């Protein structure tokens, strides 16, 4: 029962982490799309604003992509760890259920043996009573 609760708890935690991951990913995408760049203007005619804007935009996109990749990697690692833990707990649960079944069979066998011994004892007591 305790292992079932642990498995349920781990499953809930996996689902929670997935929801958090999806929410953070959505927030990062919104933040990236809302990012604006403020540049100071120089009246110099040789200034290549399009090049500067493209370079800054490329830098921000690279930072955003790196952050997204790091977050995805971290969540994937966490997810895999939880999967392994859940699998291990599932195996433990199956083993425990098997042990319980085996112990129940042993208890039933011992109860049958006790009943047989009680019958033998009653038969012997009846035989002794007849002999008196």
Short mmCIF file of C-alpha atoms in Angstrom, two decimals:
data_model
loop_
_atom_site.label_atom_id
_atom_site.label_comp_id
_atom_site.label_asym_id
_atom_site.label_seq_id
_atom_site.Cartn_x
_atom_site.Cartn_y
_atom_site.Cartn_z
CA UNK A 1 0.00 0.00 0.00
CA UNK A 2 2.88 2.32 0.88
CA UNK A 3 4.61 1.62 -2.43
CA UNK A 4 1.38 2.26 -4.35
CA UNK A 5 1.15 5.61 -2.59
CA UNK A 6 4.78 6.35 -3.53
CA UNK A 7 4.12 5.44 -7.18
CA UNK A 8 1.03 7.67 -7.19
CA UNK A 9 3.04 10.45 -5.57
CA UNK A 10 5.82 10.13 -8.14
CA UNK A 11 3.31 10.09 -10.99
CA UNK A 12 1.73 13.26 -9.61
CA UNK A 13 5.17 14.83 -9.31
CA UNK A 14 6.00 13.92 -12.94
CA UNK A 15 2.73 15.48 -14.11
CA UNK A 16 3.39 18.57 -12.00
CA UNK A 17 6.92 18.97 -13.37
CA UNK A 18 5.59 18.58 -16.91
CA UNK A 19 3.03 21.32 -16.29
CA UNK A 20 5.70 23.59 -14.78
CA UNK A 21 8.01 22.91 -17.72
CA UNK A 22 5.30 23.73 -20.27
CA UNK A 23 4.36 26.91 -18.40
CA UNK A 24 8.00 28.06 -18.15
CA UNK A 25 8.54 27.29 -21.83
CA UNK A 26 5.46 29.33 -22.74
CA UNK A 27 6.64 32.21 -20.52
CA UNK A 28 10.10 32.14 -22.13
CA UNK A 29 8.57 32.25 -25.61
CA UNK A 30 6.36 35.18 -24.61
CA UNK A 31 9.35 36.95 -23.05
CA UNK A 32 11.42 36.36 -26.18
CA UNK A 33 8.67 37.66 -28.46
CA UNK A 34 8.14 40.73 -26.25
CA UNK A 35 11.84 41.60 -26.04
CA UNK A 36 12.64 44.95 -27.57
CA UNK A 37 15.97 46.59 -28.20
CA UNK A 38 16.64 50.27 -27.52
CA UNK A 39 19.51 51.81 -29.45
CA UNK A 40 20.93 55.27 -29.12
CA UNK A 41 21.04 57.11 -32.41
CA UNK A 42 24.20 58.58 -33.81
CA UNK A 43 23.83 61.06 -36.63
CA UNK A 44 26.84 59.52 -38.30
CA UNK A 45 25.81 58.66 -41.86
CA UNK A 46 28.03 55.56 -41.89
CA UNK A 47 26.07 53.86 -39.09
CA UNK A 48 24.61 50.52 -40.24
CA UNK A 49 21.47 50.29 -38.11
CA UNK A 50 20.14 47.25 -39.92
CA UNK A 51 23.36 45.36 -39.24
CA UNK A 52 23.42 46.38 -35.58
CA UNK A 53 19.78 45.42 -35.10
CA UNK A 54 20.35 42.09 -36.82
CA UNK A 55 23.41 41.41 -34.66
CA UNK A 56 21.62 42.26 -31.40
CA UNK A 57 18.61 40.22 -32.46
CA UNK A 58 20.87 37.27 -33.28
CA UNK A 59 22.53 37.55 -29.87
CA UNK A 60 19.19 37.59 -28.05
CA UNK A 61 17.93 34.65 -30.10
CA UNK A 62 21.09 32.70 -29.29
CA UNK A 63 20.68 33.43 -25.57
CA UNK A 64 17.01 32.44 -25.71
CA UNK A 65 17.78 29.23 -27.61
CA UNK A 66 20.53 28.33 -25.16
CA UNK A 67 18.24 28.98 -22.19
CA UNK A 68 15.46 26.95 -23.77
CA UNK A 69 17.84 24.07 -24.49
CA UNK A 70 19.18 24.13 -20.93
CA UNK A 71 15.65 24.14 -19.47
CA UNK A 72 14.55 21.31 -21.75
CA UNK A 73 17.65 19.30 -20.89
CA UNK A 74 17.12 19.81 -17.15
CA UNK A 75 13.45 18.83 -17.33
CA UNK A 76 14.24 15.83 -19.52
CA UNK A 77 16.86 14.67 -17.02
CA UNK A 78 14.43 15.14 -14.13
CA UNK A 79 11.71 13.29 -16.03
CA UNK A 80 14.03 10.37 -16.76
CA UNK A 81 15.13 10.22 -13.12
CA UNK A 82 11.50 10.11 -12.00
CA UNK A 83 10.72 7.42 -14.58
CA UNK A 84 13.57 5.28 -13.22
CA UNK A 85 12.43 5.86 -9.65
CA UNK A 86 8.83 5.03 -10.54
CA UNK A 87 9.99 1.86 -12.31
CA UNK A 88 12.05 0.85 -9.32
CA UNK A 89 9.11 1.42 -6.99
CA UNK A 90 6.88 -0.54 -9.36
CA UNK A 91 9.31 -3.45 -9.20
CA UNK A 92 9.41 -3.21 -5.42
CA UNK A 93 5.63 -3.20 -5.33
CA UNK A 94 5.40 -6.32 -7.51
CA UNK A 95 7.99 -8.09 -5.35
CA UNK A 96 6.14 -7.13 -2.18
CA UNK A 97 2.83 -8.36 -3.61
CA UNK A 98 4.50 -11.64 -4.52
CA UNK A 99 5.91 -11.97 -0.99
CA UNK A 100 2.47 -11.27 0.49
CA UNK A 101 0.91 -13.93 -1.73
CA UNK A 102 3.57 -16.42 -0.68
CA UNK A 103 3.06 -15.60 3.00
CA UNK A 104 -0.71 -15.98 2.60
CA UNK A 105 -0.17 -19.45 1.11
CA UNK A 106 2.10 -20.37 4.03
CA UNK A 107 -0.46 -19.08 6.56
CA UNK A 108 -3.21 -21.11 4.88
CA UNK A 109 -1.05 -24.24 4.88
CA UNK A 110 -0.22 -23.76 8.57
CA UNK A 111 -3.90 -23.25 9.41
CA UNK A 112 -4.72 -26.50 7.66
CA UNK A 113 -1.97 -28.27 9.59
CA UNK A 114 -3.29 -26.81 12.87
CA UNK A 115 -6.81 -28.02 12.04
CA UNK A 116 -5.44 -31.51 11.29
CA UNK A 117 -3.52 -31.61 14.58
CA UNK A 118 -6.64 -30.43 16.46
CA UNK A 119 -8.68 -33.24 14.88
CA UNK A 120 -6.00 -35.79 15.75
CA UNK A 121 -5.93 -34.48 19.34
CA UNK A 122 -9.73 -34.69 19.59
CA UNK A 123 -9.68 -38.23 18.19
CA UNK A 124 -7.00 -39.26 20.69
CA UNK A 125 -8.91 -37.70 23.57
CA UNK A 126 -12.07 -39.53 22.48
CA UNK A 127 -10.15 -42.81 22.29
CA UNK A 128 -8.72 -42.24 25.77
CA UNK A 129 -12.20 -41.46 27.10
CA UNK A 130 -13.57 -44.71 25.61
CA UNK A 131 -10.76 -46.73 27.19
CA UNK A 132 -11.47 -45.51 30.72
#
